[in-house]
Amino acid sequence: MHTFPINVDFGFYSIVNRDVPAEQMIDLAHIVQTAIKGSYDTRWAHYDKAMRQRMRHEVFVVKEIQKALDCGEFKVYLQPQYDYPTRKMTSAEALVRWVQPDAGVIPPNEFIPVFEKNGFINKLDLYVFEEVCRIQHNQISSGGHAVPIAVNLSRVDLFSHDLVVKLLDICNRFEVEQKLVKLEITESAYSNEPQQLVSAIEALRAAGFSVEMDDFGSGYSSLDTLYEMPVDAVKLDMRFIDGSQTQRGRFIIDTIVNMMKLLEIPLIAEGVETENQADFLHSIGCDIMQGYYYARPMPEEFLHLHQ
Ligand code: C2E
Ligand code: CA
Ligand code: CA
């Protein structure tokens, strides 16, 4: 038997002035209901004056973002991941940049949290996924060697019931196999509603995608999430690599590397900036690395130079 989660959103309009036509009251309740659609934890809201102003502003912001998306202002940069012993690029991560004509390049930390709140992140992440499929398609059709590219998914994306269908549809359109696009889910996404997340991850893996746990160790319940979540690989949060200068820090990384080996979960070290750090990681058996020591995130044209 199949079960489908059903989310119902309610918008309320309290009648204070009976002169307002009934259709307008219904419209306003409907607007409130629509306004909370992008939010994964709000299921109902009331209409009031402050809300009207806020909604006007949000409509303006979303229109501006949509315009930016249509004008191609969001660019996908790629940062390679390397295998230490062979110095070969094994995969890459897609990292989005907002290139504004006046303001220049805006880093994702400045707009992703806003997009997660206003729901636009769904569109942006699908756009990045599509761009990655386009890059892979071009790489394959030009006879090049395509390595998997990882796309970041926000937890908001995971609550969208048709995510798998949409991702598969994009793969089909660009004739790209699922194994050429990996999905990174940040660890902070795991803290709420773990059962729903387990189901979402299982559905993605059943559809042929590799799912990687991003920023492992940055949250409060890392071991807990590792215990519950069925993932194909784990990315070690870059703060650990920072700590590799002290013996205490090195013990911690060493222990994590050993634990992943016992669990047979591949580990990717992120934020590797120096040769010393790379050598140390290799000495304890962690060979897949990503970081400024090897390469910064770059526009796709530079990728082939690094292969
Ligand atoms: P993240 O997924 O943990 O990405 C790694 C971040 O570390 C990237 O920052 C990358 O440029 C940076 N980095 C890579 N190597 C080094 C290094 O050696 N040293 C240091 N100090 N930093 C390094 P970026 O591109 O600014 O992205 C920040 C965060 O924004 C990402 O963290 C990810 O959570 C989010 N993000 C980026 N692109 C997307 C996207 O398309 N969708 C979603 N939902 N989130 C995204
Ligand atoms: Ca990531
Ligand atoms: Ca990360």
Short mmCIF file of C-alpha atoms and ligand atoms in Angstrom, two decimals:
data_model
loop_
_atom_site.label_atom_id
_atom_site.label_comp_id
_atom_site.label_asym_id
_atom_site.label_seq_id
_atom_site.Cartn_x
_atom_site.Cartn_y
_atom_site.Cartn_z
CA MET A 1 0.00 0.00 0.00
CA HIS A 2 1.30 3.48 -0.89
CA THR A 3 0.92 6.34 1.57
CA PHE A 4 1.18 9.97 0.54
CA PRO A 5 1.79 12.84 2.97
CA ILE A 6 -0.90 15.51 2.65
CA ASN A 7 -0.18 19.06 3.80
CA VAL A 8 -3.12 21.39 4.26
CA ASP A 9 -2.52 25.16 4.52
CA PHE A 10 -5.12 27.44 6.13
CA GLY A 11 -5.50 31.19 5.65
CA PHE A 12 -7.81 33.07 8.05
CA TYR A 13 -9.48 36.43 7.58
CA SER A 14 -11.28 37.77 10.68
CA ILE A 15 -14.32 39.87 9.80
CA VAL A 16 -14.04 43.31 11.44
CA ASN A 17 -15.72 45.40 8.77
CA ARG A 18 -18.87 43.91 7.28
CA ASP A 19 -18.75 46.39 4.37
CA VAL A 20 -15.87 44.48 2.82
CA PRO A 21 -17.36 42.33 0.04
CA ALA A 22 -17.34 38.60 0.81
CA GLU A 23 -15.30 37.79 -2.33
CA GLN A 24 -12.58 40.17 -1.16
CA MET A 25 -12.49 38.50 2.27
CA ILE A 26 -12.12 35.14 0.59
CA ASP A 27 -9.37 36.51 -1.64
CA LEU A 28 -7.46 37.88 1.35
CA ALA A 29 -7.75 34.57 3.22
CA HIS A 30 -6.53 32.88 0.07
CA ILE A 31 -3.55 35.26 -0.22
CA VAL A 32 -2.57 34.45 3.38
CA GLN A 33 -2.84 30.76 2.60
CA THR A 34 -0.67 31.15 -0.51
CA ALA A 35 1.91 33.19 1.42
CA ILE A 36 2.70 30.27 3.77
CA LYS A 37 2.94 27.69 0.98
CA GLY A 38 6.74 27.90 0.75
CA SER A 39 7.15 27.43 4.48
CA TYR A 40 7.62 23.88 5.68
CA ASP A 41 6.69 24.47 9.33
CA THR A 42 3.79 26.95 9.11
CA ARG A 43 0.42 25.49 8.22
CA TRP A 44 -1.91 28.41 9.02
CA ALA A 45 -1.86 32.21 9.30
CA HIS A 46 -4.14 35.18 9.95
CA TYR A 47 -4.50 38.22 7.74
CA ASP A 48 -3.62 41.57 9.33
CA LYS A 49 -2.21 44.97 8.31
CA ALA A 50 1.41 44.15 9.13
CA MET A 51 1.02 41.00 7.10
CA ARG A 52 -0.31 42.98 4.14
CA GLN A 53 2.78 45.18 4.15
CA ARG A 54 5.11 42.25 4.62
CA MET A 55 3.45 40.35 1.80
CA ARG A 56 3.71 43.33 -0.53
CA HIS A 57 7.41 43.53 0.23
CA GLU A 58 7.88 39.78 -0.24
CA VAL A 59 6.06 39.84 -3.56
CA PHE A 60 8.45 42.59 -4.64
CA VAL A 61 11.54 40.64 -3.49
CA VAL A 62 10.40 37.39 -5.12
CA LYS A 63 9.70 39.24 -8.38
CA GLU A 64 13.22 40.69 -8.28
CA ILE A 65 14.76 37.26 -7.62
CA GLN A 66 12.72 35.66 -10.39
CA LYS A 67 13.94 38.40 -12.72
CA ALA A 68 17.52 37.69 -11.68
CA LEU A 69 17.00 33.97 -12.34
CA ASP A 70 15.48 34.66 -15.76
CA CYS A 71 18.38 36.99 -16.63
CA GLY A 72 20.93 34.29 -15.77
CA GLU A 73 22.40 36.14 -12.79
CA PHE A 74 22.77 32.90 -10.80
CA LYS A 75 25.95 31.15 -11.87
CA VAL A 76 26.99 27.66 -10.96
CA TYR A 77 30.63 27.36 -9.89
CA LEU A 78 32.32 24.01 -9.54
CA GLN A 79 34.87 22.98 -6.94
CA PRO A 80 36.75 19.74 -7.69
CA GLN A 81 37.34 16.89 -5.25
CA TYR A 82 40.61 15.03 -5.63
CA ASP A 83 41.99 11.63 -4.81
CA TYR A 84 45.25 12.27 -2.92
CA PRO A 85 47.38 9.33 -4.18
CA THR A 86 46.53 9.70 -7.88
CA ARG A 87 45.94 13.50 -7.81
CA LYS A 88 42.96 12.79 -10.07
CA MET A 89 39.71 14.66 -9.89
CA THR A 90 37.05 12.19 -8.75
CA SER A 91 34.06 14.52 -8.58
CA ALA A 92 33.05 18.15 -8.00
CA GLU A 93 30.59 20.20 -6.00
CA ALA A 94 28.26 22.78 -7.54
CA LEU A 95 28.22 26.04 -5.56
CA VAL A 96 25.93 28.85 -6.62
CA ARG A 97 26.92 32.54 -6.94
CA TRP A 98 24.66 35.52 -7.55
CA VAL A 99 26.43 37.77 -10.03
CA GLN A 100 24.63 41.12 -9.89
CA PRO A 101 25.46 43.65 -12.61
CA ASP A 102 26.01 46.47 -10.05
CA ALA A 103 26.94 44.72 -6.82
CA GLY A 104 29.23 42.02 -8.26
CA VAL A 105 29.47 38.48 -6.91
CA ILE A 106 27.32 37.76 -3.86
CA PRO A 107 28.23 34.60 -1.89
CA PRO A 108 25.48 32.06 -1.15
CA ASN A 109 25.58 32.57 2.62
CA GLU A 110 24.09 36.01 2.03
CA PHE A 111 21.02 34.89 0.08
CA ILE A 112 20.38 31.16 0.69
CA PRO A 113 18.91 31.73 4.20
CA VAL A 114 16.55 34.36 2.73
CA PHE A 115 15.51 32.02 -0.09
CA GLU A 116 14.94 29.21 2.40
CA LYS A 117 12.52 31.46 4.25
CA ASN A 118 10.59 32.75 1.25
CA GLY A 119 10.48 29.38 -0.49
CA PHE A 120 12.48 30.46 -3.54
CA ILE A 121 15.19 27.93 -2.66
CA ASN A 122 13.16 25.17 -4.39
CA LYS A 123 13.41 26.98 -7.70
CA LEU A 124 17.05 27.90 -7.24
CA ASP A 125 18.14 24.37 -6.32
CA LEU A 126 16.26 22.91 -9.27
CA TYR A 127 17.92 25.50 -11.48
CA VAL A 128 21.38 24.52 -10.15
CA PHE A 129 20.50 20.85 -10.66
CA GLU A 130 19.45 21.60 -14.24
CA GLU A 131 22.65 23.56 -14.90
CA VAL A 132 24.69 20.62 -13.60
CA CYS A 133 22.81 18.24 -15.93
CA ARG A 134 23.46 20.62 -18.82
CA ILE A 135 27.18 20.69 -17.97
CA GLN A 136 27.26 16.89 -17.80
CA HIS A 137 25.36 16.57 -21.07
CA ASN A 138 27.86 18.89 -22.84
CA GLN A 139 30.79 17.07 -21.30
CA ILE A 140 29.51 13.68 -22.52
CA SER A 141 28.49 14.86 -25.98
CA SER A 142 31.89 16.47 -26.56
CA GLY A 143 33.50 13.10 -25.82
CA GLY A 144 34.91 14.25 -22.46
CA HIS A 145 35.18 12.30 -19.25
CA ALA A 146 32.33 13.23 -16.91
CA VAL A 147 32.86 12.86 -13.15
CA PRO A 148 29.88 13.05 -10.75
CA ILE A 149 28.91 16.56 -9.65
CA ALA A 150 27.23 17.12 -6.28
CA VAL A 151 24.33 19.53 -5.90
CA ASN A 152 23.36 21.02 -2.53
CA LEU A 153 19.78 20.49 -1.43
CA SER A 154 18.22 22.53 1.35
CA ARG A 155 15.97 20.79 3.80
CA VAL A 156 13.08 22.82 2.40
CA ASP A 157 13.55 20.92 -0.89
CA LEU A 158 13.22 17.59 0.86
CA PHE A 159 9.71 18.35 2.01
CA SER A 160 8.48 18.86 -1.51
CA HIS A 161 6.56 15.71 -2.43
CA ASP A 162 7.44 15.77 -6.15
CA LEU A 163 11.19 16.36 -5.74
CA VAL A 164 12.21 12.92 -7.05
CA VAL A 165 9.91 13.19 -10.07
CA LYS A 166 11.29 16.64 -10.91
CA LEU A 167 14.93 15.54 -10.57
CA LEU A 168 14.35 12.44 -12.70
CA ASP A 169 12.57 14.51 -15.31
CA ILE A 170 15.57 16.87 -15.59
CA CYS A 171 17.99 13.91 -15.83
CA ASN A 172 15.89 12.41 -18.63
CA ARG A 173 15.67 15.69 -20.49
CA PHE A 174 19.45 16.05 -20.55
CA GLU A 175 20.06 12.30 -20.96
CA VAL A 176 22.22 12.25 -17.84
CA GLU A 177 22.41 9.18 -15.63
CA GLN A 178 21.52 9.70 -11.97
CA LYS A 179 24.95 8.49 -10.88
CA LEU A 180 26.49 11.61 -12.46
CA VAL A 181 24.64 13.93 -10.06
CA LYS A 182 25.08 13.48 -6.34
CA LEU A 183 22.98 15.21 -3.71
CA GLU A 184 24.41 16.87 -0.60
CA ILE A 185 22.16 17.38 2.36
CA THR A 186 23.45 19.52 5.16
CA GLU A 187 23.48 18.01 8.60
CA SER A 188 21.34 20.78 10.09
CA ALA A 189 18.52 19.48 7.91
CA TYR A 190 18.45 16.31 9.97
CA SER A 191 17.43 17.86 13.26
CA ASN A 192 13.70 18.15 12.56
CA GLU A 193 11.25 15.42 11.63
CA PRO A 194 13.84 12.65 11.19
CA GLN A 195 11.31 10.10 9.92
CA GLN A 196 10.21 12.34 7.07
CA LEU A 197 13.86 12.92 6.18
CA VAL A 198 14.69 9.22 6.22
CA SER A 199 11.79 8.64 3.79
CA ALA A 200 12.92 11.50 1.54
CA ILE A 201 16.51 10.19 1.45
CA GLU A 202 15.36 6.63 0.81
CA ALA A 203 13.19 7.83 -2.09
CA LEU A 204 16.15 9.70 -3.62
CA ARG A 205 18.43 6.68 -3.26
CA ALA A 206 15.78 4.34 -4.66
CA ALA A 207 15.63 6.62 -7.70
CA GLY A 208 19.36 6.07 -8.26
CA PHE A 209 20.87 9.17 -6.66
CA SER A 210 23.80 9.12 -4.23
CA VAL A 211 23.04 11.08 -1.09
CA GLU A 212 25.88 12.64 0.92
CA MET A 213 25.67 14.05 4.43
CA ASP A 214 27.22 17.52 4.32
CA ASP A 215 29.04 19.27 7.18
CA PHE A 216 29.29 16.16 9.34
CA GLY A 217 30.15 17.11 12.90
CA SER A 218 28.83 20.65 12.75
CA GLY A 219 25.52 19.88 14.43
CA TYR A 220 24.71 18.71 17.92
CA SER A 221 23.56 15.24 17.03
CA SER A 222 26.03 14.03 14.42
CA LEU A 223 26.30 10.49 15.70
CA ASP A 224 22.59 10.27 16.12
CA THR A 225 21.92 11.29 12.53
CA LEU A 226 24.58 8.96 11.23
CA TYR A 227 22.86 6.18 13.08
CA GLU A 228 19.48 6.90 11.52
CA MET A 229 20.20 8.25 8.04
CA PRO A 230 20.96 5.96 5.12
CA VAL A 231 23.67 7.93 3.29
CA ASP A 232 26.22 6.98 0.61
CA ALA A 233 29.01 9.26 1.82
CA VAL A 234 29.81 11.77 4.51
CA LYS A 235 31.56 15.14 4.16
CA LEU A 236 33.63 16.11 7.16
CA ASP A 237 32.91 19.67 8.25
CA MET A 238 35.83 21.96 7.45
CA ARG A 239 36.18 23.13 11.05
CA PHE A 240 37.75 19.77 11.86
CA ILE A 241 40.49 20.33 9.31
CA ASP A 242 41.23 23.67 10.99
CA GLY A 243 41.73 21.78 14.23
CA SER A 244 44.30 19.41 12.72
CA GLN A 245 47.14 21.63 14.03
CA THR A 246 46.67 20.35 17.57
CA GLN A 247 47.12 16.78 18.76
CA ARG A 248 43.64 16.80 20.24
CA GLY A 249 42.20 17.88 16.86
CA ARG A 250 44.17 15.19 15.06
CA PHE A 251 42.87 12.50 17.45
CA ILE A 252 39.31 13.54 16.72
CA ILE A 253 39.77 13.43 12.92
CA ASP A 254 41.59 10.11 13.19
CA THR A 255 38.72 8.66 15.22
CA ILE A 256 36.09 9.88 12.74
CA VAL A 257 38.07 8.44 9.80
CA ASN A 258 38.30 5.07 11.58
CA MET A 259 34.63 5.08 12.46
CA MET A 260 33.66 5.72 8.82
CA LYS A 261 35.91 2.86 7.73
CA LEU A 262 34.20 0.50 10.17
CA LEU A 263 30.81 1.70 8.93
CA GLU A 264 32.06 1.40 5.33
CA ILE A 265 30.90 4.92 4.55
CA PRO A 266 33.24 6.89 2.24
CA LEU A 267 34.49 10.13 3.80
CA ILE A 268 35.29 13.35 1.95
CA ALA A 269 37.40 15.97 3.73
CA GLU A 270 36.37 19.55 2.99
CA GLY A 271 38.27 22.81 3.47
CA VAL A 272 41.75 21.37 2.86
CA GLU A 273 43.94 24.46 2.51
CA THR A 274 47.53 23.29 2.99
CA GLU A 275 49.86 20.51 1.94
CA ASN A 276 50.35 19.59 5.60
CA GLN A 277 46.64 19.06 6.05
CA ALA A 278 46.45 16.93 2.90
CA ASP A 279 49.44 14.83 4.00
CA PHE A 280 47.97 14.32 7.44
CA LEU A 281 44.59 13.22 6.06
CA HIS A 282 46.31 10.78 3.74
CA SER A 283 48.41 9.40 6.60
CA ILE A 284 45.26 8.45 8.51
CA GLY A 285 43.53 6.95 5.47
CA CYS A 286 41.26 9.75 4.23
CA ASP A 287 42.10 10.29 0.56
CA ILE A 288 39.23 12.21 -1.02
CA MET A 289 39.74 15.93 -0.49
CA GLN A 290 38.21 19.23 -1.48
CA GLY A 291 39.61 22.64 -0.67
CA TYR A 292 41.58 25.71 -1.67
CA TYR A 293 44.84 23.69 -1.60
CA TYR A 294 43.64 21.91 -4.74
CA ALA A 295 41.23 24.37 -6.32
CA ARG A 296 38.71 27.08 -5.51
CA PRO A 297 35.15 26.96 -6.84
CA MET A 298 35.43 27.97 -10.52
CA PRO A 299 33.21 28.68 -13.51
CA GLU A 300 32.60 25.51 -15.53
CA GLU A 301 34.99 26.57 -18.35
CA PHE A 302 37.97 26.07 -16.03
CA LEU A 303 36.96 22.63 -14.97
CA HIS A 304 38.57 20.72 -17.82
CA LEU A 305 41.94 22.32 -16.99
CA HIS A 306 41.84 20.54 -13.66
CA GLN A 307 40.94 17.09 -14.93
P1 C2E B 1 29.02 24.02 1.77
O1 C2E B 1 28.09 23.15 1.01
O2 C2E B 1 29.61 23.47 3.03
O3 C2E B 1 30.13 24.44 0.74
C1 C2E B 1 31.49 24.58 1.03
C2 C2E B 1 31.87 26.02 1.21
O4 C2E B 1 33.24 26.10 1.61
C3 C2E B 1 31.79 26.81 -0.08
O5 C2E B 1 31.45 28.15 0.26
C4 C2E B 1 33.24 26.78 -0.59
O6 C2E B 1 33.55 27.83 -1.45
C5 C2E B 1 33.99 26.88 0.72
N1 C2E B 1 35.34 26.29 0.63
C6 C2E B 1 35.78 25.33 -0.20
N2 C2E B 1 37.07 25.01 0.04
C7 C2E B 1 37.46 25.80 1.06
C8 C2E B 1 38.71 25.95 1.79
O7 C2E B 1 39.72 25.29 1.53
N3 C2E B 1 38.73 26.86 2.80
C9 C2E B 1 37.64 27.62 3.13
N4 C2E B 1 37.76 28.48 4.13
N5 C2E B 1 36.45 27.50 2.48
C10 C2E B 1 36.37 26.60 1.47
P2 C2E B 1 30.29 28.88 -0.53
O8 C2E B 1 30.40 28.57 -1.98
O9 C2E B 1 30.35 30.30 -0.09
O10 C2E B 1 28.97 28.19 -0.01
C11 C2E B 1 28.53 28.35 1.31
C12 C2E B 1 27.32 27.48 1.60
O11 C2E B 1 26.18 27.90 0.84
C13 C2E B 1 27.53 26.03 1.18
O12 C2E B 1 28.28 25.39 2.15
C14 C2E B 1 26.09 25.54 1.07
O13 C2E B 1 25.58 25.22 2.35
C15 C2E B 1 25.37 26.77 0.57
N6 C2E B 1 25.16 26.63 -0.89
C16 C2E B 1 26.01 26.92 -1.90
N7 C2E B 1 25.43 26.67 -3.09
C17 C2E B 1 24.18 26.18 -2.83
C18 C2E B 1 23.07 25.74 -3.65
O14 C2E B 1 23.12 25.69 -4.90
N8 C2E B 1 21.95 25.32 -2.99
C19 C2E B 1 21.86 25.32 -1.62
N9 C2E B 1 20.73 24.91 -1.08
N10 C2E B 1 22.87 25.73 -0.83
C20 C2E B 1 24.01 26.16 -1.43
CA CA B 2 27.88 21.20 0.30
CA CA B 3 30.12 21.39 3.56
#
